[in-house]
XYZ file of C-alpha atoms in Angstrom:
623
model
C 60.787 133.227 136.271
C 63.366 130.735 134.364
C 66.723 131.471 137.001
C 69.841 131.090 135.331
C 73.692 130.891 137.042
C 76.385 132.431 136.151
C 79.991 132.481 137.908
C 80.694 135.947 138.488
C 78.182 139.270 139.930
C 79.397 141.311 136.596
C 78.715 138.989 134.391
C 75.407 138.719 135.649
C 74.190 142.083 136.036
C 75.578 142.291 132.372
C 72.845 139.543 130.990
C 69.920 140.774 133.669
C 70.339 143.880 131.583
C 70.075 141.924 128.657
C 66.646 139.404 129.762
C 64.739 141.835 131.583
C 61.957 140.408 134.532
C 60.850 136.912 132.668
C 64.770 135.817 133.759
C 66.311 136.082 137.663
C 70.014 135.868 137.316
C 72.362 135.181 139.521
C 76.115 134.382 140.160
C 77.538 131.377 142.000
C 81.074 132.354 143.010
C 82.814 129.746 141.043
C 83.102 125.972 142.342
C 79.939 125.431 145.257
C 81.964 121.623 145.875
C 84.763 120.451 145.696
C 87.468 117.436 147.678
C 87.575 118.753 151.812
C 90.827 119.399 153.097
C 92.972 116.581 154.090
C 91.995 115.167 157.327
C 94.241 112.318 158.578
C 94.837 109.615 156.106
C 91.800 110.964 153.953
C 91.867 113.244 150.509
C 88.526 112.562 149.562
C 88.610 109.663 147.321
C 88.284 106.957 147.519
C 91.120 104.775 145.891
C 90.081 101.208 146.012
C 86.236 101.732 145.167
C 86.967 103.679 141.831
C 88.682 106.608 142.936
C 84.650 107.596 144.277
C 85.224 110.879 145.608
C 83.084 112.866 148.192
C 82.641 116.060 147.822
C 81.725 118.476 149.905
C 79.257 121.989 149.737
C 82.463 124.733 149.656
C 79.726 127.743 149.387
C 76.608 126.507 151.698
C 75.065 130.279 151.842
C 74.903 130.789 148.026
C 73.610 126.591 147.345
C 70.801 127.384 149.877
C 70.002 130.563 148.290
C 69.853 128.358 144.416
C 68.516 126.455 145.784
C 65.637 128.445 146.918
C 64.827 130.637 143.820
C 65.258 127.396 141.880
C 61.831 125.468 144.160
C 60.300 128.938 142.130
C 61.116 129.263 138.935
C 59.806 127.131 136.104
C 62.961 126.550 134.313
C 66.878 126.696 135.335
C 70.124 127.424 132.692
C 73.447 126.305 134.619
C 75.278 129.826 132.277
C 78.774 128.803 133.661
C 82.356 129.023 131.029
C 82.752 127.759 128.035
C 85.363 125.045 129.287
C 85.652 122.202 131.197
C 85.857 123.902 134.193
C 82.644 125.666 133.716
C 81.152 122.671 132.342
C 81.810 121.191 135.998
C 80.715 123.872 137.616
C 77.823 123.204 136.023
C 77.071 119.429 137.205
C 78.403 120.881 140.669
C 75.590 122.776 140.601
C 73.047 120.608 139.628
C 74.244 117.841 142.093
C 73.843 120.810 144.995
C 71.292 122.089 144.486
C 69.183 119.224 143.570
C 66.893 121.141 141.198
C 62.979 119.746 141.215
C 62.650 121.949 137.858
C 64.406 120.637 134.247
C 68.084 122.442 134.151
C 69.390 123.046 130.943
C 73.213 124.082 129.892
C 73.806 126.996 127.687
C 77.013 128.314 126.868
C 78.621 132.006 125.375
C 81.451 132.762 123.939
C 80.897 136.398 124.281
C 78.273 138.276 126.618
C 76.304 140.293 123.926
C 72.891 140.610 123.976
C 72.999 138.113 120.411
C 75.194 135.897 121.738
C 72.499 135.260 125.226
C 69.987 135.217 122.638
C 71.265 132.228 120.884
C 72.546 130.462 123.976
C 69.055 130.441 124.923
C 68.147 129.425 121.469
C 70.060 126.298 121.440
C 69.893 123.840 124.622
C 72.132 121.182 125.509
C 72.285 118.506 128.145
C 75.623 118.989 130.430
C 78.791 117.970 128.851
C 79.728 114.633 130.910
C 83.118 114.059 128.708
C 84.243 117.932 129.880
C 83.442 116.924 133.392
C 84.857 113.708 133.850
C 88.653 115.418 132.423
C 88.161 118.058 134.899
C 87.400 115.314 137.361
C 89.864 112.921 136.334
C 92.790 116.110 136.625
C 91.104 117.652 140.001
C 91.985 113.834 141.059
C 95.403 112.939 139.876
C 95.995 116.955 140.954
C 94.912 115.872 144.421
C 96.607 112.944 144.532
C 100.166 113.960 143.932
C 99.863 117.240 146.069
C 98.738 115.718 149.086
C 100.978 112.845 148.843
C 104.268 113.912 147.807
C 104.293 116.496 150.075
C 103.896 115.471 153.055
C 106.550 112.581 152.081
C 109.000 115.233 152.095
C 107.954 117.604 154.743
C 108.200 115.402 157.386
C 111.072 114.480 156.439
C 112.564 117.756 157.478
C 114.674 118.217 153.914
C 112.902 121.610 153.219
C 111.723 123.248 156.256
C 109.286 126.104 155.531
C 108.177 124.316 151.627
C 104.907 124.431 150.234
C 103.257 122.167 147.879
C 104.588 119.904 145.298
C 101.833 119.823 142.108
C 101.560 118.318 138.594
C 102.513 121.586 136.546
C 103.612 124.142 138.872
C 106.652 121.423 140.013
C 107.598 120.987 136.680
C 107.110 124.913 135.156
C 110.048 125.377 138.911
C 112.387 122.650 137.153
C 112.083 125.054 133.598
C 113.771 128.192 136.000
C 116.260 126.284 138.141
C 117.273 124.067 135.004
C 117.950 127.352 133.577
C 119.873 128.541 136.597
C 121.755 125.836 137.256
C 122.632 125.945 132.687
C 123.732 129.646 133.256
C 126.250 129.232 136.961
C 128.044 125.913 134.437
C 127.592 128.418 131.670
C 131.323 128.995 130.249
C 132.272 132.719 128.847
C 133.765 132.593 125.509
C 136.051 136.448 124.345
C 135.926 137.384 120.481
C 137.196 140.699 119.257
C 135.038 142.398 116.797
C 135.601 145.658 114.186
C 132.379 147.708 113.351
C 133.535 149.825 110.460
C 132.106 153.762 109.495
C 132.389 154.199 106.231
C 131.505 157.088 104.407
C 129.057 156.588 100.673
C 128.335 160.572 99.568
C 126.974 163.097 101.984
C 125.547 159.265 104.353
C 127.309 156.901 106.524
C 127.625 153.724 106.398
C 128.142 150.508 109.611
C 129.655 147.155 108.836
C 131.455 144.526 110.224
C 134.071 142.407 109.736
C 132.988 138.627 108.123
C 135.664 137.067 107.156
C 139.302 137.116 106.789
C 140.963 135.292 104.274
C 139.305 132.865 103.550
C 137.257 131.746 106.393
C 134.466 133.217 108.457
C 135.334 135.875 111.773
C 133.914 133.858 115.218
C 131.006 135.211 116.866
C 129.367 133.974 120.670
C 127.874 130.888 118.418
C 131.258 128.730 117.145
C 131.517 128.882 120.899
C 131.103 125.793 123.821
C 128.952 126.795 126.434
C 130.508 124.397 128.443
C 134.238 125.305 127.696
C 134.454 128.545 127.144
C 136.172 128.051 123.765
C 135.731 127.113 120.330
C 133.779 124.413 119.685
C 135.738 121.349 117.697
C 133.796 121.557 114.286
C 133.933 125.449 114.143
C 135.975 126.435 110.521
C 136.360 129.726 111.817
C 139.240 132.337 112.041
C 139.167 133.602 116.518
C 140.303 137.190 116.397
C 142.465 138.411 119.102
C 143.492 141.131 120.112
C 146.851 142.159 118.725
C 145.353 140.330 115.752
C 142.056 143.286 116.154
C 144.869 145.867 116.085
C 146.734 144.777 112.918
C 143.727 144.351 111.421
C 142.754 148.497 111.618
C 146.047 149.597 110.986
C 145.105 147.290 107.940
C 141.658 148.973 107.112
C 142.920 152.272 108.116
C 145.470 152.047 105.444
C 143.318 150.275 102.251
C 140.191 151.490 100.446
C 137.517 149.194 100.863
C 135.994 147.945 97.158
C 132.367 146.989 97.180
C 132.518 143.825 96.003
C 128.485 142.112 95.862
C 125.211 143.854 96.262
C 122.238 141.200 97.068
C 118.911 142.339 97.048
C 115.795 140.383 98.296
C 112.245 141.233 99.084
C 111.500 139.619 102.626
C 107.417 139.560 103.458
C 106.445 140.076 107.451
C 102.969 138.761 108.361
C 100.998 140.148 111.005
C 100.321 137.611 114.024
C 97.908 135.725 114.746
C 94.733 137.150 116.882
C 95.232 136.787 120.157
C 94.899 133.247 122.311
C 95.317 132.695 125.915
C 99.241 131.951 126.072
C 100.000 134.706 123.421
C 97.766 137.256 124.844
C 100.156 136.300 128.072
C 103.082 137.348 126.118
C 101.820 140.446 124.281
C 100.939 142.215 128.213
C 104.408 140.990 129.369
C 106.159 142.522 126.645
C 104.413 145.596 125.632
C 102.618 146.667 128.652
C 104.844 144.851 131.407
C 102.148 143.682 132.737
C 102.659 139.960 135.563
C 100.352 136.917 133.046
C 98.169 136.996 136.868
C 97.458 140.658 136.087
C 96.614 140.490 132.471
C 93.479 137.910 133.238
C 92.566 139.556 135.639
C 91.624 142.605 133.557
C 90.915 140.858 130.912
C 88.512 138.624 132.616
C 86.635 141.920 133.429
C 87.074 143.572 129.777
C 84.956 139.850 129.319
C 82.745 140.245 132.172
C 81.114 143.720 131.238
C 80.611 142.287 127.420
C 83.523 144.261 125.744
C 85.882 141.111 124.149
C 85.471 137.582 124.040
C 85.872 134.457 126.466
C 89.802 134.732 127.402
C 90.410 131.098 127.725
C 91.082 129.619 124.351
C 93.847 128.167 121.860
C 91.940 129.099 119.247
C 92.940 131.459 116.959
C 90.002 131.506 114.376
C 87.401 134.734 114.219
C 83.465 134.230 113.433
C 82.417 135.660 109.409
C 81.063 138.480 111.170
C 84.238 139.141 112.658
C 85.931 138.940 110.123
C 83.746 141.177 107.579
C 83.608 143.975 110.513
C 87.759 144.028 110.431
C 87.832 144.277 106.591
C 86.113 146.999 106.991
C 87.409 148.957 109.092
C 91.342 147.937 107.219
C 90.038 149.699 103.912
C 90.297 152.518 105.893
C 93.783 152.634 105.853
C 93.354 152.417 102.260
C 92.673 149.468 99.736
C 95.989 148.583 99.775
C 95.454 147.120 102.870
C 93.770 144.694 102.579
C 93.924 141.318 101.492
C 92.102 139.857 98.205
C 90.325 137.346 100.325
C 90.102 136.935 104.440
C 92.826 135.203 106.343
C 92.468 132.503 108.545
C 94.176 131.124 110.968
C 94.555 127.712 112.377
C 96.181 127.436 115.209
C 100.133 124.523 115.505
C 99.574 122.697 119.410
C 98.293 120.026 118.982
C 96.389 120.005 122.580
C 95.303 122.811 121.373
C 91.090 123.205 123.068
C 89.631 125.571 120.151
C 85.715 125.401 121.494
C 85.081 128.926 120.509
C 87.192 132.409 118.655
C 89.876 133.728 119.890
C 90.297 136.891 122.087
C 89.093 139.532 120.299
C 86.614 142.809 120.980
C 83.025 141.468 120.849
C 82.282 144.330 118.066
C 85.458 145.756 116.217
C 83.267 148.607 115.361
C 83.970 149.514 119.022
C 87.215 151.611 118.738
C 89.269 151.519 122.110
C 88.419 155.502 122.115
C 84.906 154.626 121.705
C 85.288 153.444 125.036
C 87.892 154.944 126.133
C 85.580 156.981 129.192
C 83.862 153.397 129.824
C 87.220 151.712 131.071
C 89.400 152.132 133.646
C 93.073 152.663 132.676
C 94.501 149.021 132.582
C 91.494 148.445 130.468
C 92.097 150.447 128.184
C 95.532 149.727 127.084
C 94.144 146.169 126.805
C 91.507 146.197 125.183
C 93.446 148.663 122.411
C 95.821 146.136 122.447
C 93.819 143.042 121.759
C 91.468 145.350 118.895
C 94.519 146.252 117.385
C 96.203 142.806 117.244
C 92.431 141.512 115.971
C 92.289 144.335 113.348
C 96.289 143.682 112.152
C 95.700 139.742 112.255
C 93.357 140.938 108.547
C 95.540 143.234 107.155
C 98.084 142.984 104.710
C 101.941 141.639 105.477
C 104.176 144.257 105.145
C 107.435 144.558 103.330
C 110.691 145.229 103.553
C 113.585 145.214 100.811
C 116.588 143.202 103.022
C 120.291 143.823 101.314
C 123.958 143.215 102.114
C 126.501 144.664 101.065
C 130.406 143.208 101.027
C 133.119 145.553 100.494
C 136.122 144.120 100.365
C 140.005 145.081 101.383
C 141.693 145.895 98.597
C 144.144 143.182 98.941
C 141.164 141.421 98.879
C 141.952 139.288 102.061
C 139.280 141.491 104.712
C 135.009 141.111 103.798
C 133.214 143.489 105.769
C 129.735 143.562 105.619
C 126.031 146.007 105.936
C 123.065 145.347 106.320
C 120.088 147.159 106.393
C 116.493 146.389 105.172
C 114.222 149.501 103.699
C 110.529 149.337 104.311
C 108.986 149.542 100.911
C 105.145 149.082 102.443
C 103.513 148.531 105.896
C 101.031 146.857 106.115
C 99.854 145.592 109.350
C 103.039 147.438 111.086
C 100.935 150.808 109.988
C 98.981 149.332 113.036
C 100.527 147.701 115.133
C 104.207 148.009 116.079
C 105.267 144.031 117.342
C 106.875 144.028 120.881
C 110.333 142.606 121.369
C 108.793 138.857 122.086
C 107.235 139.387 118.783
C 109.832 140.504 116.152
C 112.031 138.201 114.441
C 115.468 137.453 115.688
C 118.092 139.590 113.848
C 115.964 142.308 113.238
C 117.674 145.347 111.237
C 115.038 146.877 109.922
C 115.359 150.081 111.402
C 118.728 150.769 109.461
C 118.895 151.860 105.680
C 121.473 151.209 103.106
C 122.891 154.656 100.921
C 123.069 153.555 97.781
C 126.075 151.509 96.094
C 126.567 150.420 93.294
C 129.020 146.905 92.472
C 133.585 148.494 92.067
C 132.024 151.663 93.909
C 134.993 152.472 96.161
C 134.003 153.385 100.030
C 136.060 155.933 101.947
C 136.551 154.956 105.611
C 135.108 157.146 108.226
C 136.282 155.066 111.058
C 137.668 151.513 112.187
C 137.258 150.796 116.311
C 137.785 147.584 118.415
C 135.353 145.727 120.852
C 135.789 142.989 122.451
C 133.030 140.580 123.031
C 131.668 137.989 125.421
C 129.613 135.053 125.156
C 126.238 135.860 127.187
C 124.338 132.775 129.421
C 120.942 132.141 128.431
C 118.645 134.796 129.481
C 117.189 134.054 132.662
C 112.698 133.275 132.306
C 110.808 136.564 131.953
C 106.907 136.222 132.490
C 106.642 135.692 128.186
C 109.203 133.727 127.856
C 107.954 131.495 130.584
C 104.500 130.868 129.302
C 106.105 130.248 126.068
C 108.158 127.553 126.583
C 105.539 125.923 129.335
C 102.835 125.668 126.014
C 105.703 124.574 124.446
C 106.568 122.083 125.740
C 102.838 120.987 126.955
C 103.454 122.134 130.680
C 99.852 122.514 132.465
C 97.142 124.799 129.966
C 97.931 128.530 129.584
C 94.006 129.122 131.139
C 96.337 128.077 134.156
C 100.004 129.654 133.680
C 98.684 132.782 135.869
C 97.762 130.739 139.243
C 100.816 128.461 138.679
C 103.624 131.890 138.609
C 101.568 133.271 141.197
C 101.995 130.027 143.297
C 105.041 129.369 142.631
C 105.700 133.232 143.396
C 103.522 133.253 147.295
C 105.467 129.380 148.233
C 108.880 132.027 148.279
C 110.483 129.470 145.277
C 110.721 132.092 143.391
C 111.505 135.712 142.652
C 110.653 138.252 140.482
C 113.642 140.755 139.958
C 113.741 142.707 136.909
C 111.204 140.996 134.832
C 113.138 137.739 135.444
C 112.810 135.209 137.588
C 114.909 133.760 139.872
C 114.860 130.867 142.182
C 114.943 130.857 145.430
C 117.122 127.912 147.773
C 114.181 126.836 148.845
C 112.742 126.258 145.049
C 116.383 124.846 143.947
C 115.758 122.239 147.026
C 111.913 121.556 146.383
C 113.583 120.419 142.601
C 116.361 118.311 143.716
C 114.165 116.676 145.982
C 111.616 115.459 143.628
C 114.319 114.785 141.020
C 116.039 112.471 143.201
C 113.194 110.468 144.346
C 110.107 111.569 142.277
C 111.602 112.148 138.783
C 109.606 110.734 136.627
C 106.477 113.131 138.465
C 108.388 116.371 137.739
C 109.346 114.924 134.015
C 108.112 117.625 131.722
C 106.557 114.607 129.077
C 104.625 113.780 132.002
C 102.110 116.518 132.640
C 102.061 117.169 128.603
C 101.512 113.491 127.949
C 98.510 113.186 131.074
C 97.166 116.783 128.982
C 96.930 114.413 126.063
C 94.561 112.451 128.253
C 92.859 114.431 129.514
C 91.811 115.908 126.544
C 90.899 112.643 125.316
C 88.685 112.101 127.805
C 86.914 115.650 127.259
C 86.242 114.224 123.157
C 84.954 110.432 124.477
C 87.642 108.348 122.965
C 89.419 107.666 126.707
C 88.062 106.168 130.181
C 88.820 108.746 132.760
C 88.896 105.751 135.181
C 91.247 104.302 133.266
C 93.687 107.234 133.119
C 93.330 107.789 136.929
C 93.684 103.829 137.219
C 97.202 103.595 134.913
C 98.438 106.632 136.943
C 97.335 105.000 140.356
C 99.447 102.251 140.003
C 102.963 103.521 138.829
C 102.701 106.690 141.523
C 101.289 104.085 144.554
C 103.924 101.984 143.832
C 106.838 105.237 143.820
C 105.879 106.654 147.023
C 105.311 103.278 148.647
C 109.162 102.790 147.901
C 110.325 106.341 149.782
C 107.870 106.033 152.754
C 110.615 104.794 154.836
C 113.503 107.325 153.316
C 114.997 108.656 156.877
C 116.263 112.498 156.788
C 119.945 111.352 156.302
C 118.695 109.801 152.918
C 117.468 112.607 152.403
C 120.044 114.433 152.696
C 123.059 112.203 151.198
C 121.315 112.116 147.933
C 120.595 116.210 148.074
C 124.034 116.573 148.654
C 125.369 114.230 146.240
C 122.972 115.000 143.736
C 123.902 119.328 144.770
C 127.193 119.124 145.431
C 129.905 121.527 146.120
C 128.166 124.181 143.166
C 125.077 125.380 145.496
C 126.651 128.121 146.559
C 128.844 129.546 144.546
C 131.571 131.984 145.599
C 131.581 134.556 143.036
C 128.238 135.762 140.011
C 130.643 134.350 137.129
C 129.517 130.507 138.070
C 133.281 130.035 139.745
C 131.751 127.094 142.930
C 132.531 128.161 146.713
C 132.777 126.174 149.447
C 129.204 124.699 150.697
C 127.997 125.819 153.678
C 127.863 124.305 157.064
C 124.255 122.066 158.098
C 123.407 123.917 161.640
C 122.324 120.294 161.943
C 125.317 118.311 161.502
C 127.956 120.952 161.382
C 129.800 119.942 158.220
C 130.509 120.458 154.826
C 126.883 119.998 153.688
C 124.959 122.210 152.363
C 122.415 123.617 154.575
C 119.088 122.640 153.990
C 117.078 123.702 156.553
C 116.171 126.829 155.383
C 112.642 127.746 157.739
């Protein structure tokens, strides 16, 4: 008997069906060993002796069962996930079971009979570079979380706060900084003149863009700190009275089509899904949280419907490329490019050990397997199937048209923008979500036929007052996009990080937007006051680069830990003697009276009285 160990029950059942009675497939249910829970001053890490960790078995019943089965087997296959975490689980299994039979490591990117057979035909040894990279991450996270958290929680600064972390704290900082951007934003007001012309049997919508030789001010011309026009803005700011005069002028004047500019524009299909883009698309198109997306995707993977869900790769196998092109050809030969479209990720930190997230068999259309999926699985499978297929289809082609109309005295210029879809290409199959569309998307506005010199009859002209808007709060899609852009953590961890921040009551999700709670803002402020280095976006991004270097064998993992610990331990020693009053003073100074604003318009209100000192200081006891 050959024993195969995988991570989940669902995966074990699926693979057992492929392999038959000569193999026994068993789940380990994830990690079977971990660092111990903190007891006294021990963290399970001996920093004085090369950062030697002490691991304890966390699933003794599973280890006992697997150890017993290994004694009856003539071969042990460790078939955990094909990434750093999976490699570490395989190593921990080997250390915990201590098998007497030969041990080999197999990996696969999809749970299909072919993939499993190929993995068994090409076994390898455990990759200790990957194991050490995961271990370096685990030990660093333990040192940061279990030293920083008690340091300021015991000061009494933020009652009820649960934890800080290498990735969760910079992610929280993003949301807090955005909240302050909104709070201190100063709105500027301006007027616009939407104009409707009648052109034959159709209407033409235009906007005022120029008076005299100057452009009309728009939202981008205002300073967010003052609400006034930027000093270098060479524009005309239209006030209410001038807007009314312009309405009168335009109402009494015929406008002439002065210039028509047209250009053909191609819109290329999006690349196949990787972890982070799958999370973004599910958030924008399905309204799902990252946690929900990854759980549903994992079920699809374990049941053999899609490839492995944790990937930075956008590449497709030759088999998948061929299948996509055959299916796309059913829409017509014009929908298939002359040769396969090959995508490459632009992420410098990308881990491309396997393919993009795609269906294991593109010929299994969503409708074909709908009876075997629940509603959530069907929606996500359909999204993945369409995105994969669309990535191998031709670009959509638009005619972008801009028509300028001038008043009789030529002092006032209006512009009408529009486009005509000439060829739908990939849009025949895959409609982009709001986050996928380019800014200034006017693809749904069609202009009537016009010729230069033609006079257009005014149908209506109105005045509209607008105010510049603060930057929006982060939603699921925009947050994971920003985290990836800054190199904060890895996409595979985003779902758990966001969930922790919500579980800790550091942020709440309202109307699909994250709002930092008082507790979350205080935690962030404490860290920026006393441990700024370890909440900076660059710190966690730099560590991710070093972990990748360890994975590739370019960097010694213990050197990374030594360099980190030398600076980190010094920082913690400097704050070890901090008193509650000193922490309170620092937070008061940093937060100021704007922590509790009086109104939604950003005006500052009086600070709450501190329940400890009963003076005009911030309320820090939030528990």
